[in-house]
PDB file of C-alpha atoms in Angstrom:
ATOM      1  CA  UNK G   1      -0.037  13.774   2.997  1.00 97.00           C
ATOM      2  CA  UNK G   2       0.107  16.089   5.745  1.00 98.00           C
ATOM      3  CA  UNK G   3      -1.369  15.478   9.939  1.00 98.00           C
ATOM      4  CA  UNK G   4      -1.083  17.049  12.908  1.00 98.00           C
ATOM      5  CA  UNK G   5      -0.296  16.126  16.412  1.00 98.00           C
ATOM      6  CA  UNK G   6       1.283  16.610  19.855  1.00 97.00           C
ATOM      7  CA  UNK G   7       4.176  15.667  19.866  1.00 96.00           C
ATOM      8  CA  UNK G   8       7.094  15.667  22.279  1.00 92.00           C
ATOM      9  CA  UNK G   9       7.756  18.842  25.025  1.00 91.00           C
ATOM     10  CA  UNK G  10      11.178  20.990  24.195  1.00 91.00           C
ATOM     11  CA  UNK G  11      12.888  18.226  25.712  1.00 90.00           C
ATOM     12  CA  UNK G  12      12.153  15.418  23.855  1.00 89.00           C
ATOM     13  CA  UNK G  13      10.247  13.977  26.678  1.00 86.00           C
ATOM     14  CA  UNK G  14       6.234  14.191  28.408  1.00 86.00           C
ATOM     15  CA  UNK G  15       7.237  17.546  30.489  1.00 84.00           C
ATOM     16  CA  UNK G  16       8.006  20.876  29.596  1.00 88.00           C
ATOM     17  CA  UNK G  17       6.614  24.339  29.531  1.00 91.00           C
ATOM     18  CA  UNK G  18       3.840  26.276  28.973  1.00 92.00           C
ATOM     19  CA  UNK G  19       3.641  26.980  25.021  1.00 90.00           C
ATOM     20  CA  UNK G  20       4.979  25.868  22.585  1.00 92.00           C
ATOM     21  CA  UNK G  21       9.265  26.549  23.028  1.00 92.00           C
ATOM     22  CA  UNK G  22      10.392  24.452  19.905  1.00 93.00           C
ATOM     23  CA  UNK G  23       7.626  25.176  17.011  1.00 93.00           C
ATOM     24  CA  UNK G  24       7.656  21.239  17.180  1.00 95.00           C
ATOM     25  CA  UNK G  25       5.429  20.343  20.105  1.00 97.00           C
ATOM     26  CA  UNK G  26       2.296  20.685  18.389  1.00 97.00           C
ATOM     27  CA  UNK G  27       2.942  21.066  14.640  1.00 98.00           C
ATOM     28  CA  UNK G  28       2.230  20.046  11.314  1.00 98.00           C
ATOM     29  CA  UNK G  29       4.228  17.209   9.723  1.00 98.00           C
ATOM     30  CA  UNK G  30       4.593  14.669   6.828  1.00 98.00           C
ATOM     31  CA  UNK G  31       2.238  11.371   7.234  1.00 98.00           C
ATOM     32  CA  UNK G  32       4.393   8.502   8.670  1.00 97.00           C
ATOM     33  CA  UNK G  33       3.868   5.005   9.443  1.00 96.00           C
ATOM     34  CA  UNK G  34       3.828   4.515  13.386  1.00 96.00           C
ATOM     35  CA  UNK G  35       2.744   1.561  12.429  1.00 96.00           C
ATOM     36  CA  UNK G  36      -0.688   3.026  13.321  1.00 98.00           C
ATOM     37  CA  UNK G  37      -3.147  -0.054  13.904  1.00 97.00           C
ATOM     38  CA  UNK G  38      -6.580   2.201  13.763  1.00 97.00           C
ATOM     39  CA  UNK G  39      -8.186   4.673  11.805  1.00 97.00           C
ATOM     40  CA  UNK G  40     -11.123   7.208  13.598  1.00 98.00           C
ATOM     41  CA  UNK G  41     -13.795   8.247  10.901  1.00 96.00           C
ATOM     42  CA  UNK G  42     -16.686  10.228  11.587  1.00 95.00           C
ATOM     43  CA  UNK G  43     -19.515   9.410   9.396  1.00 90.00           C
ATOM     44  CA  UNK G  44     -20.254  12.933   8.541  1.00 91.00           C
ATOM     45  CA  UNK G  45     -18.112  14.675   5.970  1.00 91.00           C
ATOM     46  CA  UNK G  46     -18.312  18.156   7.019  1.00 92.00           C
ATOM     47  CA  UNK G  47     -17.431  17.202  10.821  1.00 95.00           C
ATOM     48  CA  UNK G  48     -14.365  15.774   9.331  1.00 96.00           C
ATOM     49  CA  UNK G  49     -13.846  19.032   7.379  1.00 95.00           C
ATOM     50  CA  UNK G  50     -14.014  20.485  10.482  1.00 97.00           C
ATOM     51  CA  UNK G  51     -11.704  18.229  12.537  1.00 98.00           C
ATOM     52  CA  UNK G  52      -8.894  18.438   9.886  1.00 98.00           C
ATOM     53  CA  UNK G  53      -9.277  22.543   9.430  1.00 97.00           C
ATOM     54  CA  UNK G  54      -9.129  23.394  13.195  1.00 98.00           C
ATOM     55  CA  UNK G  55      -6.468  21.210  13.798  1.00 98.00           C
ATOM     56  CA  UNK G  56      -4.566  22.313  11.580  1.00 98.00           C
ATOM     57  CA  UNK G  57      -4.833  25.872  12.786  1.00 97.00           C
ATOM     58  CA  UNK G  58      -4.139  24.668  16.221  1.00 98.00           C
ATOM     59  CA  UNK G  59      -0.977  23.207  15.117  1.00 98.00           C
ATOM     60  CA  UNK G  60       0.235  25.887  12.617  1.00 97.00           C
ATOM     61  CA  UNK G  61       1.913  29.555  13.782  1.00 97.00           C
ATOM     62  CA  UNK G  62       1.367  31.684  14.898  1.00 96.00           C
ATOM     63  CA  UNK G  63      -1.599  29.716  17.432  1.00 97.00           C
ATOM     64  CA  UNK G  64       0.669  26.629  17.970  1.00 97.00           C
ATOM     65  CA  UNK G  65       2.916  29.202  19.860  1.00 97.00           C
ATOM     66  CA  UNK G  66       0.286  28.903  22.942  1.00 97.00           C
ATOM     67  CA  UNK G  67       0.128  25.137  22.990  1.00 98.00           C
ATOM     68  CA  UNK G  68       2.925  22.872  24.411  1.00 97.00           C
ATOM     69  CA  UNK G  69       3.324  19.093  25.133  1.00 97.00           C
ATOM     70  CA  UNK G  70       2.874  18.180  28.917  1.00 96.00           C
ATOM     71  CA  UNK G  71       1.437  14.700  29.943  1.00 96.00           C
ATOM     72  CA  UNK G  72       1.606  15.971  33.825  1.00 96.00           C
ATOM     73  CA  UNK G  73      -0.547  19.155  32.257  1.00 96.00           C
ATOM     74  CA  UNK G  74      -2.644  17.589  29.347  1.00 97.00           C
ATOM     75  CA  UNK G  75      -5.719  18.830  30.539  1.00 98.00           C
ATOM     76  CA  UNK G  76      -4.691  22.573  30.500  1.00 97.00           C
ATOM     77  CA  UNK G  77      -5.894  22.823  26.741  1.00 98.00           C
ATOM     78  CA  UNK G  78      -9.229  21.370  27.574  1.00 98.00           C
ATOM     79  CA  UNK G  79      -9.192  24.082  30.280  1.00 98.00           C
ATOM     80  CA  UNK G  80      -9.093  26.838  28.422  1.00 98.00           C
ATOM     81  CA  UNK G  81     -10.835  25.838  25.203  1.00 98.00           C
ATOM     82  CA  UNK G  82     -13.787  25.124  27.652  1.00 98.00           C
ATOM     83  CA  UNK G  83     -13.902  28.439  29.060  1.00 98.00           C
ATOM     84  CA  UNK G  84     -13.468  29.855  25.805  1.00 98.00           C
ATOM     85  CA  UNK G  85     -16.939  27.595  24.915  1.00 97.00           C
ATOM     86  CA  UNK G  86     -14.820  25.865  22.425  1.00 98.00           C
ATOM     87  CA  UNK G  87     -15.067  29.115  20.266  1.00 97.00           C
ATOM     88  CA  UNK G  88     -11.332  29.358  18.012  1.00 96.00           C
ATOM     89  CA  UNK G  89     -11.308  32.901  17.765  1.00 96.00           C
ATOM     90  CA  UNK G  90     -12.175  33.472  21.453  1.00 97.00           C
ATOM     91  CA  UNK G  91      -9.560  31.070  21.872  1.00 97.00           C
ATOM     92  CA  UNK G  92      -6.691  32.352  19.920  1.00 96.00           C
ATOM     93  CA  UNK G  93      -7.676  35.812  21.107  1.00 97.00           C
ATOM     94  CA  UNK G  94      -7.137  34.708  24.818  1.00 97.00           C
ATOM     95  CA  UNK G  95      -4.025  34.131  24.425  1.00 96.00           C
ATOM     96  CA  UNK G  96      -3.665  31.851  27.212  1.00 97.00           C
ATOM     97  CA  UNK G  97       0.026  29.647  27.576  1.00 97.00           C
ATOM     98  CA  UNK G  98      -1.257  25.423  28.241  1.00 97.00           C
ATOM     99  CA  UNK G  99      -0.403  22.577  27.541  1.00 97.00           C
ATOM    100  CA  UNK G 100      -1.510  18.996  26.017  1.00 98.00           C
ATOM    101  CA  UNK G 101      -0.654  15.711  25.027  1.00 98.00           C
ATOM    102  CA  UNK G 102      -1.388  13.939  21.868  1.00 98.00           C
ATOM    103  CA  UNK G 103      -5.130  11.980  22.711  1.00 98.00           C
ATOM    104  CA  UNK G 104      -5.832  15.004  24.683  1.00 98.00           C
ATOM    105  CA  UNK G 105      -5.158  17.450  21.558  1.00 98.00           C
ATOM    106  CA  UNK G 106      -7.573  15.486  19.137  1.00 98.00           C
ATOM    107  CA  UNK G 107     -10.059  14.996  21.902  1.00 98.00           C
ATOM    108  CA  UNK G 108      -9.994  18.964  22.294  1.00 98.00           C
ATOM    109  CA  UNK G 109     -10.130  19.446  18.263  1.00 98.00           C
ATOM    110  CA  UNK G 110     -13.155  17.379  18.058  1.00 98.00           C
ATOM    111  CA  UNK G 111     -15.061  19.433  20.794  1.00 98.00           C
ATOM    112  CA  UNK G 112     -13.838  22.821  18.913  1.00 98.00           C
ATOM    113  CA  UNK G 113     -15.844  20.917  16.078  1.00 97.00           C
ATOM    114  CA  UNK G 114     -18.825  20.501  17.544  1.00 97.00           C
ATOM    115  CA  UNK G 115     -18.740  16.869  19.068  1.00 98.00           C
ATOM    116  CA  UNK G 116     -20.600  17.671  22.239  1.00 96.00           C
ATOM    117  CA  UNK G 117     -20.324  14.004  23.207  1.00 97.00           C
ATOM    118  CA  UNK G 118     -16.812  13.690  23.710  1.00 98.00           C
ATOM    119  CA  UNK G 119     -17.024  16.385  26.456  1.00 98.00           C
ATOM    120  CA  UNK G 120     -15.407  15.069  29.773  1.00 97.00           C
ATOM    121  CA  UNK G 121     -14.439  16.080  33.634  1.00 94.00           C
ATOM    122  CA  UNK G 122     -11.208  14.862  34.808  1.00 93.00           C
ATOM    123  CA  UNK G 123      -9.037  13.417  32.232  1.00 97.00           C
ATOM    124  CA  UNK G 124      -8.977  13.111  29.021  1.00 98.00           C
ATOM    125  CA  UNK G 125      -9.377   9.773  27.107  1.00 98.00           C
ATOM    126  CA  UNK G 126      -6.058   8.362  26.205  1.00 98.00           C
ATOM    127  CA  UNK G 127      -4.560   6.518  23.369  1.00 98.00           C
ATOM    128  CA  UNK G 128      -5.738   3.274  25.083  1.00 98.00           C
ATOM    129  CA  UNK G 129      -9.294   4.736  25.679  1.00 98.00           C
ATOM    130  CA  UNK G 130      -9.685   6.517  22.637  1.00 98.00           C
ATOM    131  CA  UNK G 131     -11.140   3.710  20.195  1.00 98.00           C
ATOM    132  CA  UNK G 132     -13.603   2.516  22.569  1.00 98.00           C
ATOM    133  CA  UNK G 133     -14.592   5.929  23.762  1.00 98.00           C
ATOM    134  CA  UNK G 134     -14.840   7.791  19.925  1.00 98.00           C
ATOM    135  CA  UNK G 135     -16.711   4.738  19.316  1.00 96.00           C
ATOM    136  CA  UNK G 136     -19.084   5.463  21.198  1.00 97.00           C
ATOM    137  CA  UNK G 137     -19.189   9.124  19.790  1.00 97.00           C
ATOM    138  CA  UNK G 138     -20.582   7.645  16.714  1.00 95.00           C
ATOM    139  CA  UNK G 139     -16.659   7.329  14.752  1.00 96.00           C
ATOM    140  CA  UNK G 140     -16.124   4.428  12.221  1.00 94.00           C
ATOM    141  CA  UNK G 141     -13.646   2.188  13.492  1.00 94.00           C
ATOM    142  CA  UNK G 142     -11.343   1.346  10.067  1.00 94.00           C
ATOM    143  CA  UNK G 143      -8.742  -1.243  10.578  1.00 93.00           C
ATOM    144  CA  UNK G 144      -7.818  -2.089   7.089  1.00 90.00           C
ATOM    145  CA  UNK G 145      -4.577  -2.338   5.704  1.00 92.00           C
ATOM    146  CA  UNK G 146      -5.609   0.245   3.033  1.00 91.00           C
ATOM    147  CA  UNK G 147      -6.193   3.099   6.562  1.00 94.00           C
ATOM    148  CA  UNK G 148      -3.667   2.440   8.546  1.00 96.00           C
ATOM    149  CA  UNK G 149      -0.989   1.539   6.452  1.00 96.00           C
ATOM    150  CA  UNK G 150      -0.801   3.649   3.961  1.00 96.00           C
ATOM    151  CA  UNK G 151      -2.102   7.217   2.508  1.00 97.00           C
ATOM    152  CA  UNK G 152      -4.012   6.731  -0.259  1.00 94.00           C
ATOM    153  CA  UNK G 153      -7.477   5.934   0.932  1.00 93.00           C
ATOM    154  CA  UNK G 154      -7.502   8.513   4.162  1.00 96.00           C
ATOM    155  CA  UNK G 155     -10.093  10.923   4.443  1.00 96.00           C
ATOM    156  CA  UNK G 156      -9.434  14.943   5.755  1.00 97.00           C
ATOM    157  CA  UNK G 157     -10.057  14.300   9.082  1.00 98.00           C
ATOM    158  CA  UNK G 158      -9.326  10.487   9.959  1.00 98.00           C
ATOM    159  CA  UNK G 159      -7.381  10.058  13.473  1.00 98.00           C
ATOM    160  CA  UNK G 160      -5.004   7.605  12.938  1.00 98.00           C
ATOM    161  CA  UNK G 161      -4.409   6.122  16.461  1.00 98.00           C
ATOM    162  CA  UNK G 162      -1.914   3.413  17.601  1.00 98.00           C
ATOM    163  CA  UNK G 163      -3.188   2.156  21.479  1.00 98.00           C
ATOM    164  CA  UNK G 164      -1.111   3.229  24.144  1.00 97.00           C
ATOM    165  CA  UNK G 165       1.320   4.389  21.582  1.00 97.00           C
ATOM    166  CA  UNK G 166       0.305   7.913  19.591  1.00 98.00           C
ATOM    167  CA  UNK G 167      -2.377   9.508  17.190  1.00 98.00           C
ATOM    168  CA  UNK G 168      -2.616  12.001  15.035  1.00 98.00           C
ATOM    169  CA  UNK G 169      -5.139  14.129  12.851  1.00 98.00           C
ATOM    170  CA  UNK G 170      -5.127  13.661   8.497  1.00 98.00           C
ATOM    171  CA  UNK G 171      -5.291  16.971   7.027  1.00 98.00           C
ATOM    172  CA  UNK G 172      -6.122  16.104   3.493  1.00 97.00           C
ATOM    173  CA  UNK G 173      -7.729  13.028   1.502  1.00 96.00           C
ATOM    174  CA  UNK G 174      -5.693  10.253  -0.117  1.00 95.00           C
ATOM    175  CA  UNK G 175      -5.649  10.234  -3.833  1.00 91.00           C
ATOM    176  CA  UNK G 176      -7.752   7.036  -3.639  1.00 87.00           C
ATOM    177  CA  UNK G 177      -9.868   8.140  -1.013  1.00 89.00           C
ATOM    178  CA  UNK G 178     -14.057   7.328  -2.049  1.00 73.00           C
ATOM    179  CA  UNK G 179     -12.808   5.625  -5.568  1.00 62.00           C
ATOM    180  CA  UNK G 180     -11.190   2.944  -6.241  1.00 49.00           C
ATOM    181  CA  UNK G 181     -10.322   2.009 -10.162  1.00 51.00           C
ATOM    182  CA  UNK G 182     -13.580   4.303 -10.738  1.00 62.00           C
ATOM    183  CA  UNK G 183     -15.935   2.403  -8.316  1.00 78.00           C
ATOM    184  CA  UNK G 184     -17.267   5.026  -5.927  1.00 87.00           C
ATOM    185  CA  UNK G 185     -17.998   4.353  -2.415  1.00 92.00           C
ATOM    186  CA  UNK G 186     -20.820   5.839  -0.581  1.00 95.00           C
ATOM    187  CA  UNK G 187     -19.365   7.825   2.673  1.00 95.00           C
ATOM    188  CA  UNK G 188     -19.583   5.066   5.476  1.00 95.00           C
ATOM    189  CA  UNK G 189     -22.030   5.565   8.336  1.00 95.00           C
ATOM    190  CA  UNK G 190     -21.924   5.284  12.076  1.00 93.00           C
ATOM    191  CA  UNK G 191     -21.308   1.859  13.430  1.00 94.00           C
ATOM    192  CA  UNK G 192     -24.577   1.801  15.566  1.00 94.00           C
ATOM    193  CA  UNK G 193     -27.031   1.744  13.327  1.00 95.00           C
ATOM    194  CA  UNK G 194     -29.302  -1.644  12.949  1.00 96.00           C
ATOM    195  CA  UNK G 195     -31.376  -0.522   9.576  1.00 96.00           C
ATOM    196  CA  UNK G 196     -29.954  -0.033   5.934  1.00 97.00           C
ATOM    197  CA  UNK G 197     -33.030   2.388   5.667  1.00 97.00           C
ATOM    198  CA  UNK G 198     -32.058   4.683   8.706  1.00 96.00           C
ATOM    199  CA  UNK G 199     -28.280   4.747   7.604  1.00 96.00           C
ATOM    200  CA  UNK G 200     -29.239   5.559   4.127  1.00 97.00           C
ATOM    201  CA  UNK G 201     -31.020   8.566   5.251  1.00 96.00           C
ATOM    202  CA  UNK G 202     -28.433   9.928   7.659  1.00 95.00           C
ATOM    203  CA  UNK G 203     -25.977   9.900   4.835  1.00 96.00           C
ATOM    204  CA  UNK G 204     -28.250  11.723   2.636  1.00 95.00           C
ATOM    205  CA  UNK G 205     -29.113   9.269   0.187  1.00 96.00           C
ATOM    206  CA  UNK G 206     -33.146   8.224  -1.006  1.00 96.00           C
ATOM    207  CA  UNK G 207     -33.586   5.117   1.223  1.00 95.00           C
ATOM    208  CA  UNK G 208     -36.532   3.827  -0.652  1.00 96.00           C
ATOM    209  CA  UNK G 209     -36.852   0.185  -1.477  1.00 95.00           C
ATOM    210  CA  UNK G 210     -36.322   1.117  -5.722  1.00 95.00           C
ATOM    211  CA  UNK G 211     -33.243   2.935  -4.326  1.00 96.00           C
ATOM    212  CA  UNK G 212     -32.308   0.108  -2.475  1.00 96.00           C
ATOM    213  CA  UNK G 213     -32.942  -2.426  -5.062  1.00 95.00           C
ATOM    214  CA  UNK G 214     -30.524  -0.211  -7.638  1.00 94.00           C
ATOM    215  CA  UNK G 215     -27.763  -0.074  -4.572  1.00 96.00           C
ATOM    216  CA  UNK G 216     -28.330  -4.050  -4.239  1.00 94.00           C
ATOM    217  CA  UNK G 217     -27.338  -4.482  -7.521  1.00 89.00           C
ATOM    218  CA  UNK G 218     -24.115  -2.533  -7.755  1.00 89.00           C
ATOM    219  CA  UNK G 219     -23.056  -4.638  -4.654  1.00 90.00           C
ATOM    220  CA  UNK G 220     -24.257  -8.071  -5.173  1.00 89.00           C
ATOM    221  CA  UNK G 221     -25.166 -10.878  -8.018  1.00 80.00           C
ATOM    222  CA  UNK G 222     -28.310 -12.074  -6.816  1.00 85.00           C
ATOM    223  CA  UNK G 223     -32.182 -10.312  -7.053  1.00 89.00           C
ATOM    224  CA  UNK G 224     -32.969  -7.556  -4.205  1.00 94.00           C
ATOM    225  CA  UNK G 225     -35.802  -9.249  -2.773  1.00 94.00           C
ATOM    226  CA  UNK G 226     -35.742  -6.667   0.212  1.00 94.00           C
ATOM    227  CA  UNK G 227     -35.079 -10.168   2.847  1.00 95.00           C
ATOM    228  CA  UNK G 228     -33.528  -9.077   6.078  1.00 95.00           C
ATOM    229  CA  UNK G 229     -30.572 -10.401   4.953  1.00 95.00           C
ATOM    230  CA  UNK G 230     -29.786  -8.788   1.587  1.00 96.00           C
ATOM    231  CA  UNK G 231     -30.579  -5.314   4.122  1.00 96.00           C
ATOM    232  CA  UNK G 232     -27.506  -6.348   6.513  1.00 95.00           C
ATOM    233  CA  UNK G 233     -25.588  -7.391   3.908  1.00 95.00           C
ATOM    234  CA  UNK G 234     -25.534  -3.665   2.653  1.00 96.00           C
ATOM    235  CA  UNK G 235     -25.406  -1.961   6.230  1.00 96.00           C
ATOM    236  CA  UNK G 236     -22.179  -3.893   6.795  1.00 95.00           C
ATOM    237  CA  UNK G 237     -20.340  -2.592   3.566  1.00 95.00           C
ATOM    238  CA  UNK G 238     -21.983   1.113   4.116  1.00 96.00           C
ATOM    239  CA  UNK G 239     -20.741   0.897   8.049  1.00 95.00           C
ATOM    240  CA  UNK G 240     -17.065  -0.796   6.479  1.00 94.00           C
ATOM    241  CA  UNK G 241     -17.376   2.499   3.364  1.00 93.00           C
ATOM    242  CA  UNK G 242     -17.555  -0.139   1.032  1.00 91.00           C
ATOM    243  CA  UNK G 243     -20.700   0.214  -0.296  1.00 95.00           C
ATOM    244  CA  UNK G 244     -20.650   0.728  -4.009  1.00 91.00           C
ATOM    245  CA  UNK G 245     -22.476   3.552  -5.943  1.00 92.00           C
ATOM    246  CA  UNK G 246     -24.900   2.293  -8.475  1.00 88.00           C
TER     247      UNK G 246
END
């Protein structure tokens, strides 16, 4: 299992140069176990695609080689990726020395995906701000053993965060990730929906009450009656990617 992150500057501490000097301030490395207390989803598969793909060219050389680790300069990335209208080619071409930190680099990965909402003035969110703040975004918040302890059930394109402590982007999906012992788990959805029949159809799946009543019965013993209750039973395990497929 592979992520990326910022890391540390040249000097093994939050100030360095511009650029990357080592090949190890923003890189690519081997999962590890922080212990990371959190795990970032966004509901939408491709966006995660997304995530995982441009971080990983961020972090990877030759384009690493313009981004170092600076907490007194962490906004410098967000600087230029914004005036490059978070286009990577436009980006890379630019070829424009900065410098990050690690919530600042995942913050900036996610706008060069497309997440308009976690735009920002100022600075950027932090590892104590994050969860609240990609919350509100519309990521899952995971905190299950099975996320943040191990690799197995990770998706390309979780953020693994410990507050006020690190976090880091997954590049590639568990081996359990979606099935477990052959069950398969519909993709979870965002956390603010109210209706099992809206989050159905975001995820792409038929949302109808037959459709429903087949779901209802991979999930639970008793008869799909439709009661509001049987309908929030099922939005929790989608929102917790537990739902089973019938």
């Amino acid at each position: 299992m592979r992520i990326a992150h910022a890391s540390q500057s040249e000097h093994n501490t939050t100030a360095g140069t511009a650029g990357n000097q080592n090949g190890r301030e923003v890189c690519v490395r081997t999962w590890y176990n922080k212990p990371w207390t959190v795990c970032l989803r966004h509901p939408d598969r491709y966006v995660r695609e997304q995530i995982a793909d441009i971080a990983e060219i961020l972090a990877t050389p030759p384009v690493n080689s313009l981004i170092g680790y600076d907490q007194n300069e962490r906004n410098s990335l967000h600087n230029v990726a914004k005036s490059c209208k978070y286009d990577i080619m436009e980006f890379i071409n630019a070829h424009e020395l900065c410098e990050t930190d690690c919530s600042a680099f995942v913050t900036c990965v996610c706008l060069f995906a497309g997440l308009k909402q976690l735009e920002y003035s100022g600075n950027a969110p932090t590892t104590s701000t994050m969860k609240a703040t990609f919350k509100k975004a519309g990521f899952n918040v995971l905190t299950d053993e099975k996320y943040v302890s191990m690799t197995d059930y990770l998706s390309k394109g979780d953020i693994l965060l410990k507050p006020s402590g690190h976090t880091v982007i997954v590049l590639e999906d568990g081996d359990k990730y979606g099935v477990v012992h052959s069950i398969v788990y519909y993709p979870p959805c965002a956390d603010y929906h109210i209706s099992i029949v809206d989050a159905l159809k975001t995820i792409g799946v038929d949302s109808s009450k037959d459709n429903r009543r087949k779901i209802y019965k991979a999930n639970f013993p008793d008869k799909y009656n439709g009661t509001g209750k049987q309908n929030r039973d099922m939005l929790e395990l989608l929102k917790a990617g537990r739902l089973v497929k019938p």
